[in-house]
Amino acid sequence: MGAIQTYGNIIKKYAPEHPAAARRMIQTGLVLERFRCRRLADRKLPEAYRYLNAYAVNEVLQALRHPETSVWANIFAPVEILQCFGVHTLSIECLSSFLSGFTIENYFLDYAENEGMAPTLCSYHKNFIGAVDSGVIPPAAFAVTTSTICDGNINTFRHLSEKHGIPSYLLDIPEQYSPEAEAYVAEQLRELIGCLEETFGRKLDMQELSRTLERENESKACYERTLEQLAVKAYPSTLTLQVYMLFANHLNIGTPEILRFYRKMEAEVKAAPEFDGVNIFWVHLLPYYQETLKSYFNGSDRYQIQGIEMSLDYREPLDPAHPLEALARKMICNVYNGPYERKAELVKEIVQKIHPDGVIQFCHWGCKQSSGGAMILKEKMQEIHMPFLILDGDSIDRRNSHDGQIKTRFEAFLEVIRQQKS
């Protein structure tokens, strides 16, 4: 970490007067990290996770190297359509996490606040805005977001689109499903496709989109089977690798590479040794840098994160014969769209299926949805007598991390679980 902080300090030193140089340093860091993932990764970690790690780093690197073929999106955007245009999808959550990995998030957060962004705005958004507005991160060729869950998404994308002249599209997603709502969203998807065809100068191949949905269906089926196996199988990971799962289950779902990852993961878990430690089901975002949590979960053979509910926000198979309607239904029926009770019911259902030892919800700073719904989820877990812990903190800004408080509450929670297991 000392070497990373030193490198990050150099990036921050160059960023104010030489943003292009700072950008090249970030790209160089990603090249080195890609090499490490491919050649020098910890062999104690499963091969599937090592593959995903290298894949995710390379996706971000290519998006920064080739902004003319990259698209900004939130994690609920119809990425399946974007894949058919051969572009690299870069999300707010993804880029902000990588910048925080360089330990340079404080520079971009302060830059955004000095521009007038509210201190209470989600740190993912402030980090992204500061990185782009400072000139360190180049504008993408296109931007697409949805009205799903986050009230900051629309304003963040509008600000960046208007300030940097980026063509963009907002998908308005109704809260309740109906045939009319599905047709409404499908028509928006047709308009989005037209905008993408104009921007990138190529036509969408609807058959390729159908094949993408077929791969997505198989990937999700692999993951569902793997989750059940993880109740009794040892499959070590790290907090960072769990964050990288967003590439697998959202940003790149449906690609051949991600299907390969899920197949490999399923095969490895089946062959893994028995696990008699503590399994945790995680809800919402992960503070990947938090020292106490890292000490327990990173590479551990005693504590593991069995799954995250964000990986399971839509579980129904997609109809490849009607891809636009299928994607419309996916966005409308996503558990993050509409009232929090949808998500609480999903967590309850999954927990009853995969039988973890406890559930943790992390309430990320600036995310009103997670903080506001925590007590609803607590009530659901009480109904099934599942140990439940609420942690507060910041997934991006280390300055908002309270390690002592998290350590005390987390270790007390583990003691409850141990007593219950014994």
Coordinates of C-alpha atoms in Angstrom, one line a residue, residues 17 68 211:
E17 CA -1.4 21.6 -14.1
E68 CA -13.9 7.4 -28.9
R211 CA -27.1 -14.4 -28.7

